[in-house]
Short mmCIF file of C-alpha atoms and ligand atoms in Angstrom, two decimals:
data_model
loop_
_atom_site.label_atom_id
_atom_site.label_comp_id
_atom_site.label_asym_id
_atom_site.label_seq_id
_atom_site.Cartn_x
_atom_site.Cartn_y
_atom_site.Cartn_z
CA MET A 1 -2.55 9.95 0.33
CA SER A 2 0.28 11.47 2.41
CA PRO A 3 1.91 14.70 2.29
CA GLU A 4 4.90 12.98 0.61
CA HIS A 5 2.75 11.37 -2.08
CA THR A 6 1.37 14.92 -2.78
CA THR A 7 4.43 16.49 -2.95
CA ARG A 8 5.72 14.10 -5.82
CA VAL A 9 2.48 14.17 -7.47
CA HIS A 10 3.00 17.97 -7.92
CA GLU A 11 6.71 17.59 -9.28
CA ALA A 12 5.66 15.19 -11.87
CA LEU A 13 2.87 17.65 -12.88
CA ASP A 14 5.38 20.51 -13.24
CA THR A 15 7.25 19.00 -15.86
CA PHE A 16 4.83 16.90 -17.87
CA ARG A 17 3.59 18.57 -20.71
CA ILE A 18 1.69 16.98 -24.02
CA GLU A 19 1.43 18.28 -27.30
CA VAL A 20 -1.93 18.42 -29.01
CA PRO A 21 -2.32 17.11 -33.12
CA SER A 22 -3.93 19.97 -34.94
CA TRP A 23 -5.84 17.18 -36.86
CA ALA A 24 -7.89 16.32 -33.84
CA PHE A 25 -9.95 19.40 -33.79
CA ALA A 26 -11.06 18.91 -37.73
CA ASN A 27 -13.63 16.84 -38.86
CA THR A 28 -12.27 13.36 -39.54
CA GLY A 29 -13.70 9.96 -40.40
CA THR A 30 -13.09 6.54 -40.93
CA ARG A 31 -12.79 4.92 -44.58
CA PHE A 32 -16.75 4.40 -44.88
CA GLY A 33 -17.43 8.33 -44.21
CA LYS A 34 -17.68 10.72 -41.66
CA PHE A 35 -20.06 12.48 -39.29
CA VAL A 36 -19.33 16.21 -39.59
CA GLN A 37 -19.18 18.09 -36.49
CA ALA A 38 -20.89 21.94 -36.33
CA ALA A 39 -18.02 23.24 -34.03
CA ALA A 40 -15.13 21.16 -36.03
CA ALA A 41 -12.09 23.36 -36.92
CA SER A 42 -11.07 23.51 -40.69
CA THR A 43 -8.94 26.59 -40.85
CA ILE A 44 -5.67 26.20 -39.35
CA GLU A 45 -6.59 29.50 -37.22
CA GLU A 46 -9.44 27.65 -36.18
CA LYS A 47 -7.07 24.99 -34.93
CA PHE A 48 -4.89 26.99 -33.00
CA SER A 49 -8.16 28.59 -31.61
CA ASP A 50 -9.01 25.25 -30.23
CA ALA A 51 -5.58 24.15 -29.19
CA GLY A 52 -5.49 27.42 -27.12
CA GLN A 53 -8.60 26.54 -25.28
CA VAL A 54 -7.13 23.06 -23.98
CA HIS A 55 -3.96 24.90 -22.91
CA ALA A 56 -5.67 27.68 -21.50
CA LEU A 57 -7.28 25.23 -19.34
CA THR A 58 -5.30 22.45 -18.66
CA GLY A 59 -2.12 24.55 -18.68
CA ILE A 60 0.11 21.51 -20.47
CA CYS A 61 -0.49 21.73 -23.96
CA PRO A 62 1.97 24.44 -24.92
CA THR A 63 2.51 22.98 -28.54
CA ILE A 64 0.39 21.93 -31.35
CA ALA A 65 1.69 19.54 -33.92
CA LEU A 66 1.18 20.10 -37.42
CA HIS A 67 1.00 18.38 -40.56
CA VAL A 68 2.16 20.12 -43.84
CA LEU A 69 -0.14 19.15 -46.40
CA TRP A 70 -3.13 19.67 -44.23
CA ASP A 71 -1.97 22.92 -42.49
CA LEU A 72 0.31 24.40 -44.57
CA PRO A 73 -0.39 23.77 -48.16
CA ASP A 74 1.45 27.07 -49.01
CA PRO A 75 4.21 27.25 -46.78
CA ARG A 76 5.49 30.74 -47.51
CA HIS A 77 2.25 32.32 -46.65
CA ASP A 78 1.45 29.74 -44.10
CA VAL A 79 4.38 30.13 -41.95
CA GLN A 80 3.84 33.70 -41.35
CA GLU A 81 -0.04 33.15 -40.18
CA ILE A 82 0.76 30.04 -37.90
CA ARG A 83 3.04 33.01 -36.23
CA ARG A 84 0.51 35.34 -36.08
CA PHE A 85 -2.01 32.37 -34.67
CA ALA A 86 0.79 31.22 -32.21
CA ASP A 87 0.73 34.69 -30.53
CA ARG A 88 -2.75 35.29 -30.77
CA TYR A 89 -4.05 32.10 -29.31
CA GLY A 90 -1.04 31.34 -26.70
CA VAL A 91 0.07 28.05 -28.18
CA ARG A 92 3.20 27.55 -30.11
CA PRO A 93 4.15 25.35 -33.04
CA GLY A 94 5.05 22.04 -32.45
CA SER A 95 5.94 19.18 -34.46
CA ILE A 96 5.91 18.90 -37.97
CA ASN A 97 4.62 16.28 -39.70
CA PRO A 98 5.50 15.91 -43.19
CA ASN A 99 2.82 14.36 -45.46
CA LEU A 100 4.17 11.78 -47.82
CA PHE A 101 1.11 9.23 -48.25
CA GLN A 102 -1.79 11.45 -49.68
CA ASP A 103 -0.36 12.81 -53.04
CA GLN A 104 -1.84 10.45 -55.79
CA THR A 105 2.24 10.26 -56.95
CA TYR A 106 2.59 8.21 -53.53
CA LYS A 107 0.78 5.32 -54.89
CA TYR A 108 3.57 2.74 -54.54
CA GLY A 109 5.59 4.49 -51.72
CA SER A 110 7.43 7.51 -51.10
CA PHE A 111 11.29 7.09 -49.98
CA GLY A 112 10.63 3.27 -50.98
CA ASN A 113 9.17 4.06 -54.09
CA PRO A 114 11.16 2.12 -57.54
CA ASP A 115 10.79 5.36 -59.38
CA GLU A 116 13.47 7.38 -58.54
CA THR A 117 11.49 10.64 -59.75
CA VAL A 118 9.01 10.09 -57.05
CA ARG A 119 11.60 9.45 -54.39
CA ALA A 120 12.97 12.83 -55.56
CA ARG A 121 9.48 14.43 -54.79
CA ALA A 122 9.30 12.99 -51.37
CA LEU A 123 12.71 14.16 -50.47
CA ASP A 124 11.53 17.48 -51.87
CA HIS A 125 9.20 17.38 -49.47
CA ALA A 126 10.74 16.27 -46.77
CA ARG A 127 13.33 19.07 -47.01
CA SER A 128 10.69 21.69 -47.08
CA SER A 129 9.18 20.18 -44.10
CA VAL A 130 12.76 20.76 -42.39
CA ALA A 131 12.67 24.20 -43.44
CA ILE A 132 9.44 24.93 -42.36
CA ALA A 133 10.36 23.42 -38.75
CA LYS A 134 13.27 25.76 -38.91
CA GLU A 135 11.53 28.72 -39.64
CA LEU A 136 8.76 27.90 -36.81
CA GLY A 137 11.31 27.07 -34.21
CA SER A 138 10.01 23.57 -34.20
CA ARG A 139 12.58 20.94 -32.90
CA ASP A 140 11.15 17.34 -34.18
CA ILE A 141 10.15 16.50 -37.63
CA SER A 142 7.92 13.45 -37.37
CA PHE A 143 8.15 10.90 -40.13
CA TRP A 144 5.32 8.08 -40.48
CA PHE A 145 5.50 6.54 -43.86
CA ALA A 146 2.47 4.75 -45.96
CA ASP A 147 5.27 2.86 -48.01
CA GLY A 148 4.46 -1.08 -48.23
CA SER A 149 2.75 -3.54 -50.43
CA ASN A 150 -0.33 -5.49 -50.53
CA TYR A 151 0.57 -8.54 -52.43
CA PRO A 152 3.44 -11.17 -52.02
CA GLY A 153 5.95 -10.65 -54.49
CA THR A 154 5.02 -7.53 -55.79
CA ALA A 155 7.42 -5.27 -54.18
CA ASN A 156 11.65 -5.79 -53.71
CA ILE A 157 12.10 -5.54 -49.77
CA ARG A 158 15.63 -5.02 -49.86
CA LYS A 159 15.66 -2.44 -52.33
CA ARG A 160 13.05 -0.60 -51.02
CA LYS A 161 14.76 -0.74 -47.59
CA ARG A 162 17.94 0.52 -49.17
CA ALA A 163 16.34 3.44 -50.57
CA PHE A 164 14.37 4.26 -47.31
CA GLU A 165 18.14 4.35 -45.94
CA GLU A 166 19.44 6.80 -48.24
CA CYS A 167 16.44 9.11 -48.56
CA LEU A 168 16.12 9.32 -44.53
CA ARG A 169 20.07 10.16 -44.61
CA ILE A 170 19.86 12.85 -46.97
CA VAL A 171 16.84 14.44 -44.96
CA HIS A 172 18.80 14.23 -42.18
CA GLY A 173 21.71 16.07 -43.63
CA GLU A 174 19.79 19.23 -43.55
CA LEU A 175 18.55 19.05 -39.62
CA GLU A 176 19.96 22.27 -37.64
CA ALA A 177 22.35 21.09 -34.59
CA ASN A 178 19.08 21.31 -32.39
CA GLN A 179 16.56 19.50 -34.29
CA ARG A 180 15.49 16.10 -34.48
CA MET A 181 14.07 13.47 -36.80
CA LEU A 182 11.96 11.06 -35.44
CA VAL A 183 10.86 7.86 -37.13
CA GLU A 184 7.51 6.29 -36.74
CA TYR A 185 6.42 2.73 -37.08
CA LYS A 186 3.36 0.53 -37.77
CA PRO A 187 2.85 -3.28 -38.67
CA PHE A 188 -0.05 -2.50 -41.34
CA GLU A 189 -2.37 -0.08 -42.72
CA PRO A 190 -3.03 0.75 -45.45
CA ALA A 191 -0.52 -1.42 -47.06
CA PHE A 192 -1.96 -4.82 -45.95
CA TYR A 193 1.00 -7.32 -47.10
CA HIS A 194 4.29 -5.39 -46.03
CA THR A 195 5.25 -2.30 -44.60
CA ASP A 196 8.75 -0.99 -45.08
CA VAL A 197 8.62 0.18 -41.62
CA ALA A 198 6.66 -2.14 -39.86
CA ASP A 199 7.86 -2.49 -36.32
CA TRP A 200 10.35 -0.95 -33.73
CA GLY A 201 13.60 -3.04 -34.93
CA MET A 202 13.27 -1.58 -38.48
CA ALA A 203 12.50 2.01 -37.01
CA ILE A 204 15.51 1.45 -35.08
CA HIS A 205 17.55 0.38 -38.03
CA PHE A 206 16.52 3.21 -39.66
CA ALA A 207 17.00 6.12 -37.07
CA ARG A 208 20.66 4.70 -36.71
CA ALA A 209 21.27 4.44 -40.47
CA ALA A 210 20.11 8.09 -40.84
CA GLY A 211 21.99 9.77 -38.32
CA THR A 212 23.05 10.85 -34.64
CA GLN A 213 19.76 13.11 -34.33
CA ALA A 214 17.05 10.53 -35.58
CA ARG A 215 15.21 8.75 -32.61
CA VAL A 216 12.16 6.34 -32.71
CA LEU A 217 8.48 7.53 -32.13
CA VAL A 218 5.98 5.41 -30.46
CA ASP A 219 2.71 5.26 -31.62
CA THR A 220 0.74 3.15 -28.94
CA GLY A 221 -1.67 1.98 -31.63
CA HIS A 222 0.99 0.84 -33.92
CA HIS A 223 1.54 -2.54 -32.57
CA TYR A 224 -0.30 -6.11 -32.79
CA GLN A 225 -2.47 -7.14 -30.27
CA ALA A 226 -0.57 -8.35 -27.26
CA GLN A 227 2.89 -6.77 -28.00
CA ASN A 228 4.51 -5.35 -24.73
CA VAL A 229 4.74 -1.95 -25.44
CA GLU A 230 6.53 -0.69 -22.50
CA GLN A 231 9.20 -3.51 -22.93
CA ILE A 232 10.17 -1.78 -26.25
CA VAL A 233 10.02 1.47 -24.20
CA ALA A 234 12.26 0.54 -21.84
CA TRP A 235 14.54 -1.05 -24.82
CA PHE A 236 14.85 2.25 -26.23
CA LEU A 237 15.20 4.14 -23.31
CA SER A 238 18.40 1.58 -22.52
CA GLU A 239 19.51 2.49 -26.36
CA GLY A 240 19.00 6.12 -25.82
CA MET A 241 16.50 6.01 -29.10
CA LEU A 242 13.47 7.37 -27.67
CA GLY A 243 12.42 10.41 -29.40
CA GLY A 244 8.72 10.54 -28.47
CA PHE A 245 4.98 8.86 -28.58
CA HIS A 246 1.92 9.20 -30.54
CA PHE A 247 -0.10 8.40 -27.85
CA ASN A 248 -3.89 7.12 -28.18
CA ASP A 249 -5.68 3.81 -27.00
CA ARG A 250 -6.77 1.22 -29.11
CA ARG A 251 -8.97 -2.44 -29.31
CA TYR A 252 -8.22 -3.59 -32.47
CA ALA A 253 -6.02 -2.19 -34.79
CA ASP A 254 -4.97 1.72 -35.25
CA ASP A 255 -8.20 2.89 -33.43
CA ASP A 256 -6.95 6.13 -32.37
CA LEU A 257 -9.36 5.79 -29.68
CA THR A 258 -8.84 8.29 -26.41
CA LEU A 259 -6.16 7.58 -24.17
CA GLY A 260 -6.54 5.04 -21.93
CA SER A 261 -10.16 4.49 -22.52
CA ILE A 262 -9.54 0.82 -23.19
CA ASP A 263 -6.15 -0.23 -21.12
CA PRO A 264 -5.08 2.41 -18.79
CA TYR A 265 -2.78 0.21 -16.92
CA GLN A 266 -0.61 -0.06 -19.97
CA VAL A 267 0.03 3.64 -20.55
CA PHE A 268 0.45 3.72 -16.17
CA ARG A 269 3.23 1.17 -17.32
CA ILE A 270 4.62 2.76 -19.86
CA PHE A 271 5.21 6.33 -17.59
CA HIS A 272 6.49 3.78 -15.09
CA GLU A 273 9.22 2.23 -17.49
CA ILE A 274 10.15 6.36 -18.10
CA ARG A 275 10.45 7.55 -14.41
CA PHE A 276 12.24 4.07 -13.14
CA PHE A 277 14.98 4.87 -16.24
CA GLU A 278 14.93 8.64 -14.69
CA TRP A 279 15.52 7.25 -11.34
CA GLU A 280 17.77 4.97 -11.94
CA THR A 281 20.33 7.17 -14.27
CA GLY A 282 19.45 10.44 -12.43
CA CYS A 283 18.86 11.72 -16.01
CA GLY A 284 16.16 13.14 -17.75
CA ALA A 285 14.61 11.37 -20.63
CA ASP A 286 14.29 13.64 -23.77
CA ILE A 287 11.00 12.70 -24.63
CA ALA A 288 8.21 14.17 -27.02
CA TYR A 289 4.85 13.51 -25.75
CA MET A 290 2.40 13.96 -28.22
CA ILE A 291 -1.45 12.66 -28.87
CA ASP A 292 -2.48 11.39 -32.03
CA GLN A 293 -6.01 10.70 -32.09
CA SER A 294 -8.88 11.07 -34.11
CA HIS A 295 -12.16 11.83 -32.49
CA ASN A 296 -14.82 11.24 -35.25
CA LEU A 297 -17.76 10.50 -32.90
CA LYS A 298 -16.87 12.58 -29.77
CA GLY A 299 -16.52 16.12 -29.65
CA LYS A 300 -13.30 17.19 -30.69
CA ILE A 301 -12.44 19.78 -27.88
CA GLU A 302 -14.16 17.62 -24.96
CA ALA A 303 -12.30 14.37 -26.25
CA MET A 304 -9.02 16.31 -26.08
CA ILE A 305 -9.54 17.70 -22.69
CA GLN A 306 -10.43 14.16 -21.57
CA THR A 307 -7.01 12.79 -23.10
CA VAL A 308 -4.57 15.16 -21.44
CA ASN A 309 -6.59 15.07 -18.09
CA MET A 310 -6.29 11.10 -18.54
CA GLY A 311 -2.16 11.41 -19.47
CA GLN A 312 -2.00 13.69 -16.68
CA GLU A 313 -3.58 11.24 -14.43
CA LEU A 314 -1.98 8.13 -15.63
CA TYR A 315 1.58 10.07 -14.99
CA ALA A 316 0.70 11.49 -11.63
CA LYS A 317 0.17 7.60 -10.97
CA ALA A 318 3.33 6.49 -12.50
CA ALA A 319 5.40 8.80 -9.99
CA LEU A 320 4.19 7.25 -7.10
CA VAL A 321 5.73 4.15 -7.26
CA ASP A 322 8.11 3.34 -4.66
CA TYR A 323 11.63 2.76 -6.62
CA GLU A 324 13.41 2.03 -3.91
CA ARG A 325 11.42 -0.81 -2.55
CA LEU A 326 10.93 -2.05 -5.91
CA SER A 327 14.47 -2.36 -6.82
CA ARG A 328 15.25 -4.14 -3.89
CA ALA A 329 12.42 -6.41 -4.55
CA GLN A 330 13.35 -6.99 -8.11
CA ASP A 331 16.97 -7.72 -6.80
CA GLU A 332 15.66 -10.43 -4.47
CA SER A 333 12.97 -11.60 -7.05
CA ASP A 334 10.57 -10.79 -4.52
CA LEU A 335 7.80 -10.67 -6.83
CA ILE A 336 4.67 -10.14 -5.13
CA ARG A 337 6.33 -7.03 -3.08
CA ALA A 338 7.62 -5.82 -7.12
CA GLU A 339 4.23 -6.26 -8.49
CA SER A 340 2.60 -4.35 -5.51
CA CYS A 341 4.59 -1.64 -6.18
CA LEU A 342 2.96 -0.42 -9.33
CA GLN A 343 -0.30 -2.16 -8.58
CA ASP A 344 -0.49 0.11 -5.35
CA ALA A 345 0.71 3.03 -7.09
CA PHE A 346 -1.78 2.85 -9.96
CA ALA A 347 -4.96 2.19 -7.43
CA THR A 348 -3.99 5.35 -5.63
CA ASP A 349 -6.46 8.10 -6.27
CA VAL A 350 -4.67 11.09 -7.50
CA ARG A 351 -7.13 13.50 -8.44
CA PRO A 352 -7.21 15.32 -5.23
CA ALA A 353 -3.72 16.21 -5.60
CA ILE A 354 -3.94 16.96 -8.88
CA ARG A 355 -6.76 19.41 -7.98
CA ASP A 356 -4.55 21.07 -5.57
CA TRP A 357 -2.05 21.53 -8.20
CA ARG A 358 -4.24 22.97 -10.80
CA ARG A 359 -5.48 25.49 -7.94
CA SER A 360 -1.88 26.30 -7.03
CA LYS A 361 -1.33 27.38 -10.98
CA GLY A 362 -4.48 29.25 -11.40
CA LEU A 363 -6.18 26.49 -13.13
CA PRO A 364 -9.54 25.35 -13.32
CA GLU A 365 -9.81 22.41 -10.71
CA ASP A 366 -11.88 20.74 -13.60
CA PRO A 367 -10.75 21.72 -17.13
CA MET A 368 -14.01 19.98 -18.73
CA GLN A 369 -16.40 21.42 -16.52
CA ALA A 370 -14.70 25.02 -16.96
CA PHE A 371 -14.96 24.19 -20.96
CA LEU A 372 -18.26 23.10 -20.96
CA SER A 373 -19.58 25.96 -19.19
CA SER A 374 -17.37 28.64 -21.08
CA GLY A 375 -19.93 29.35 -24.10
CA TYR A 376 -16.87 28.51 -26.33
CA LEU A 377 -18.34 25.19 -28.02
CA GLU A 378 -21.58 27.19 -28.46
CA ARG A 379 -19.98 29.95 -30.07
CA VAL A 380 -17.75 28.40 -32.71
CA SER A 381 -20.81 25.79 -33.15
CA LEU A 382 -22.76 29.16 -34.45
CA GLU A 383 -19.33 30.31 -36.01
CA ARG A 384 -18.82 27.36 -37.83
CA ALA A 385 -21.71 25.09 -38.24
CA SER A 386 -22.48 26.31 -42.04
CA ARG A 387 -19.18 25.89 -43.26
CA ASN A 388 -18.99 22.32 -41.90
CA ALA A 389 -22.24 21.17 -43.23
CA SER A 390 -21.10 21.26 -46.59
CA SER A 391 -17.76 20.09 -45.75
CA VAL A 392 -16.95 16.59 -47.64
CA SER A 393 -13.46 17.16 -48.22
CA SER A 394 -10.24 15.06 -46.95
CA TYR A 395 -9.36 13.57 -43.97
CA ALA A 396 -8.50 16.40 -42.22
C1 RM4 B 1 -0.64 7.50 -38.97
C2 RM4 B 1 0.19 7.71 -38.37
C3 RM4 B 1 0.61 9.11 -38.49
C4 RM4 B 1 -0.38 10.11 -38.64
C5 RM4 B 1 -1.29 9.63 -39.57
C6 RM4 B 1 -2.28 10.62 -39.72
O1 RM4 B 1 -1.26 6.35 -38.65
O2 RM4 B 1 -0.17 7.62 -36.75
O3 RM4 B 1 1.30 9.44 -37.08
O4 RM4 B 1 0.15 11.73 -38.97
O5 RM4 B 1 -1.96 8.41 -39.11
MN1 MN B 2 0.72 8.31 -35.08
MN1 MN B 3 -1.66 6.03 -36.67
#
């Protein structure tokens, strides 16, 4: 790699940050059950401690996404604790994720529920999530809805759409000027016939209906097979509506596998669209990069470090695309030359440049190796093993 390429990689890495999710450190499973890990975190303090390890070793994960019901069941008390843990473990609270799907009351939906009293309850939870975000200094409140129906004819799709528009507008009214509402979409699961926010078109509509501080969140696993995700990303960029990502990889559905484990070229193409947009417009895209994964077989912290490394690597590769050349080739419809701009960048081994960058920041050159030899895993496994062995409770 030329010195100019190394500089380009280093500059890209200086700005690349990615948020880890609290729930990825907890014991999670599938609907068939879960395999408990001795080292898994079960308290919010343990989640902060684990996220602190990932940040200390990679240097690029300064925030942790929180799920309100799982991490702040008693908001008044938990907010104070979280502030203390943030100081103690060196990671700040990041996006706040309301939970509008787990309570029994949401059997037929939250914002789309035909029952006004359930919608009011969902609104209360959403409002208190915004309040939590304000207290913790979190900018993004990230909404994912399980709302939908399982059988044709059982739900009034248009009425539910109107209810969503109204509820989202009300919650948006609670935001402070610097806060954002992120609207995530998902085509199916847990609802199997229709979901109320099924795709990017519905999400952009709802975000616009909600208000000017709403944006769309792209969870890479929330698409039908073969969907061109980077095209959706390019459209959101062009419309100023891209708020953030939930990164993960998938083979079949919303598999929540580690980033780039199945199709690293897709993640590269997404980063490429973003950087190409930035090059063309001269503006930095304001995007929250977040991870949303569930490691039910791999070790939690190891899987997170692996994900962060992969994200960093693919972002660095995307920084190597020669935009002058690409843009000329596109204008001239020189297909081979245009495509090779992407292929050449993707094929470049950026790992030596990343190791240099880490060294220059006083970080371990190999965060995974550093973690495995740190003794942290052995220590927390001993401390947490007996509690985890008897844990059969909720998803996170
Ligand atoms: C959903 C979606 C949400 C996440 C939950 C746990 O499929 O991806 O973002 O919070 O799972
Ligand atoms: Mn998600
Ligand atoms: Mn998901």
